[in-house]
Structures are given as structure tokens and as C-alpha cells.
PDB file of C-alpha atoms in Angstrom:
ATOM      1  CA  UNK L  30      -9.775  92.709 184.823  1.00 35.00           C
ATOM      2  CA  UNK L  31     -13.360  93.460 185.749  1.00 31.00           C
ATOM      3  CA  UNK L  32     -14.854  92.696 182.313  1.00 32.00           C
ATOM      4  CA  UNK L  33     -13.351  89.218 182.035  1.00 35.00           C
ATOM      5  CA  UNK L  34     -16.025  86.745 181.020  1.00 38.00           C
ATOM      6  CA  UNK L  35     -18.626  89.398 180.310  1.00 38.00           C
ATOM      7  CA  UNK L  36     -18.902  88.640 176.602  1.00 39.00           C
ATOM      8  CA  UNK L  37     -19.075  84.843 176.851  1.00 39.00           C
ATOM      9  CA  UNK L  38     -22.596  83.649 176.146  1.00 42.00           C
ATOM     10  CA  UNK L  39     -24.579  80.517 175.380  1.00 42.00           C
ATOM     11  CA  UNK L  40     -23.163  80.225 171.862  1.00 46.00           C
ATOM     12  CA  UNK L  41     -19.892  78.938 173.259  1.00 56.00           C
ATOM     13  CA  UNK L  42     -21.342  76.232 175.484  1.00 74.00           C
ATOM     14  CA  UNK L  43     -19.530  72.921 175.127  1.00 91.00           C
ATOM     15  CA  UNK L  44     -21.536  69.854 174.099  1.00 95.00           C
ATOM     16  CA  UNK L  45     -22.317  67.061 176.534  1.00 96.00           C
ATOM     17  CA  UNK L  46     -19.983  64.789 174.545  1.00 97.00           C
ATOM     18  CA  UNK L  47     -17.134  67.255 174.990  1.00 97.00           C
ATOM     19  CA  UNK L  48     -17.729  67.528 178.728  1.00 97.00           C
ATOM     20  CA  UNK L  49     -17.858  63.737 179.155  1.00 97.00           C
ATOM     21  CA  UNK L  50     -14.623  63.371 177.170  1.00 98.00           C
ATOM     22  CA  UNK L  51     -12.832  65.968 179.309  1.00 98.00           C
ATOM     23  CA  UNK L  52     -14.001  64.281 182.527  1.00 97.00           C
ATOM     24  CA  UNK L  53     -12.958  60.807 181.340  1.00 98.00           C
ATOM     25  CA  UNK L  54      -9.556  61.853 179.958  1.00 98.00           C
ATOM     26  CA  UNK L  55      -7.706  63.763 182.672  1.00 98.00           C
ATOM     27  CA  UNK L  56      -4.354  65.318 181.839  1.00 98.00           C
ATOM     28  CA  UNK L  57      -1.505  66.660 183.949  1.00 97.00           C
ATOM     29  CA  UNK L  58      -2.740  69.874 185.615  1.00 97.00           C
ATOM     30  CA  UNK L  59      -1.154  73.269 185.082  1.00 97.00           C
ATOM     31  CA  UNK L  60      -1.073  75.625 188.055  1.00 97.00           C
ATOM     32  CA  UNK L  61      -1.618  79.344 187.491  1.00 96.00           C
ATOM     33  CA  UNK L  62      -2.138  82.262 189.833  1.00 94.00           C
ATOM     34  CA  UNK L  63      -5.722  83.325 190.398  1.00 91.00           C
ATOM     35  CA  UNK L  64      -9.091  81.648 190.148  1.00 90.00           C
ATOM     36  CA  UNK L  65     -10.176  79.734 187.062  1.00 92.00           C
ATOM     37  CA  UNK L  66     -13.219  81.520 185.623  1.00 96.00           C
ATOM     38  CA  UNK L  67     -15.119  81.452 182.355  1.00 97.00           C
ATOM     39  CA  UNK L  68     -13.706  83.978 179.891  1.00 97.00           C
ATOM     40  CA  UNK L  69     -10.140  84.009 181.188  1.00 96.00           C
ATOM     41  CA  UNK L  70      -7.439  83.736 178.541  1.00 97.00           C
ATOM     42  CA  UNK L  71      -4.849  81.024 179.137  1.00 97.00           C
ATOM     43  CA  UNK L  72      -1.166  81.772 178.546  1.00 97.00           C
ATOM     44  CA  UNK L  73       0.671  80.202 175.600  1.00 96.00           C
ATOM     45  CA  UNK L  74       2.581  77.971 178.051  1.00 94.00           C
ATOM     46  CA  UNK L  75      -0.611  76.000 178.816  1.00 96.00           C
ATOM     47  CA  UNK L  76      -0.885  72.933 176.586  1.00 97.00           C
ATOM     48  CA  UNK L  77      -4.344  72.616 175.030  1.00 98.00           C
ATOM     49  CA  UNK L  78      -5.450  69.024 174.487  1.00 98.00           C
ATOM     50  CA  UNK L  79      -7.606  67.918 171.571  1.00 98.00           C
ATOM     51  CA  UNK L  80     -11.221  66.844 172.014  1.00 98.00           C
ATOM     52  CA  UNK L  81     -12.184  64.403 169.214  1.00 97.00           C
ATOM     53  CA  UNK L  82     -14.852  65.720 166.838  1.00 95.00           C
ATOM     54  CA  UNK L  83     -14.920  69.115 168.563  1.00 97.00           C
ATOM     55  CA  UNK L  84     -13.564  72.561 167.765  1.00 97.00           C
ATOM     56  CA  UNK L  85     -12.719  72.981 171.448  1.00 98.00           C
ATOM     57  CA  UNK L  86      -9.604  71.962 173.358  1.00 98.00           C
ATOM     58  CA  UNK L  87      -9.175  71.323 177.066  1.00 98.00           C
ATOM     59  CA  UNK L  88      -6.767  71.578 179.953  1.00 98.00           C
ATOM     60  CA  UNK L  89      -6.767  70.997 183.692  1.00 98.00           C
ATOM     61  CA  UNK L  90      -5.965  74.335 185.328  1.00 97.00           C
ATOM     62  CA  UNK L  91      -5.341  74.384 189.082  1.00 96.00           C
ATOM     63  CA  UNK L  92      -6.808  70.870 189.129  1.00 95.00           C
ATOM     64  CA  UNK L  93     -10.046  72.005 187.447  1.00 97.00           C
ATOM     65  CA  UNK L  94     -10.949  70.699 183.969  1.00 98.00           C
ATOM     66  CA  UNK L  95     -11.772  73.497 181.538  1.00 98.00           C
ATOM     67  CA  UNK L  96     -12.966  73.620 177.924  1.00 98.00           C
ATOM     68  CA  UNK L  97     -11.090  76.180 175.838  1.00 98.00           C
ATOM     69  CA  UNK L  98     -11.705  78.027 172.553  1.00 98.00           C
ATOM     70  CA  UNK L  99      -8.298  77.491 170.920  1.00 98.00           C
ATOM     71  CA  UNK L 100      -8.575  80.529 168.625  1.00 97.00           C
ATOM     72  CA  UNK L 101      -8.513  82.926 171.580  1.00 97.00           C
ATOM     73  CA  UNK L 102      -7.283  80.471 174.262  1.00 98.00           C
ATOM     74  CA  UNK L 103     -10.313  81.491 176.361  1.00 98.00           C
ATOM     75  CA  UNK L 104     -12.034  79.247 178.887  1.00 98.00           C
ATOM     76  CA  UNK L 105     -15.599  78.730 177.625  1.00 97.00           C
ATOM     77  CA  UNK L 106     -16.729  76.126 180.156  1.00 97.00           C
ATOM     78  CA  UNK L 107     -15.613  74.903 183.567  1.00 97.00           C
ATOM     79  CA  UNK L 108     -16.346  71.198 183.982  1.00 97.00           C
ATOM     80  CA  UNK L 109     -17.852  70.549 187.415  1.00 91.00           C
TER      81      UNK L 109
END
């Protein structure tokens, strides 16, 4: 619990192109308990959508677009 997001640093920042793509291509949101924060691991039930020419995936969690590292299913960026 308390250490969630502590190890996520600048190396995992999503590119501007990725953020623009996520904003311009909304998907059906998934609703989970709790607040969406950087570093949280998404359950397997959450569908991760492809971002062209990016290693990242994305989802809309609780109505908030998030960029996800698919290897660990961790939120690396919250699109605001």
C-alpha cells in the first residue's frame, strides 16, 4: 500500500505523442475501487489499448485516461 508509486521515475514518462493519442482516442472506461495514481498495478480484467509506435498501452480508469507499462500493468502517467 504505502509504497505504491515510489519507484516510478522520469524514465517511464510517456511521450507527448502518446499523451495526445490517448486524449484523442477515448475508450470505454473501466471503474475500479480507489483512486487512480501513478504506480498502481491494473488488474488483468482491464483491457489495455495499443498506442501506435509506442511501447505503452492505455486505458480509461474511473473516467481518467492513463498510460500503462504493459509488462507490469502499472500506470506510468495520468493524462490530465
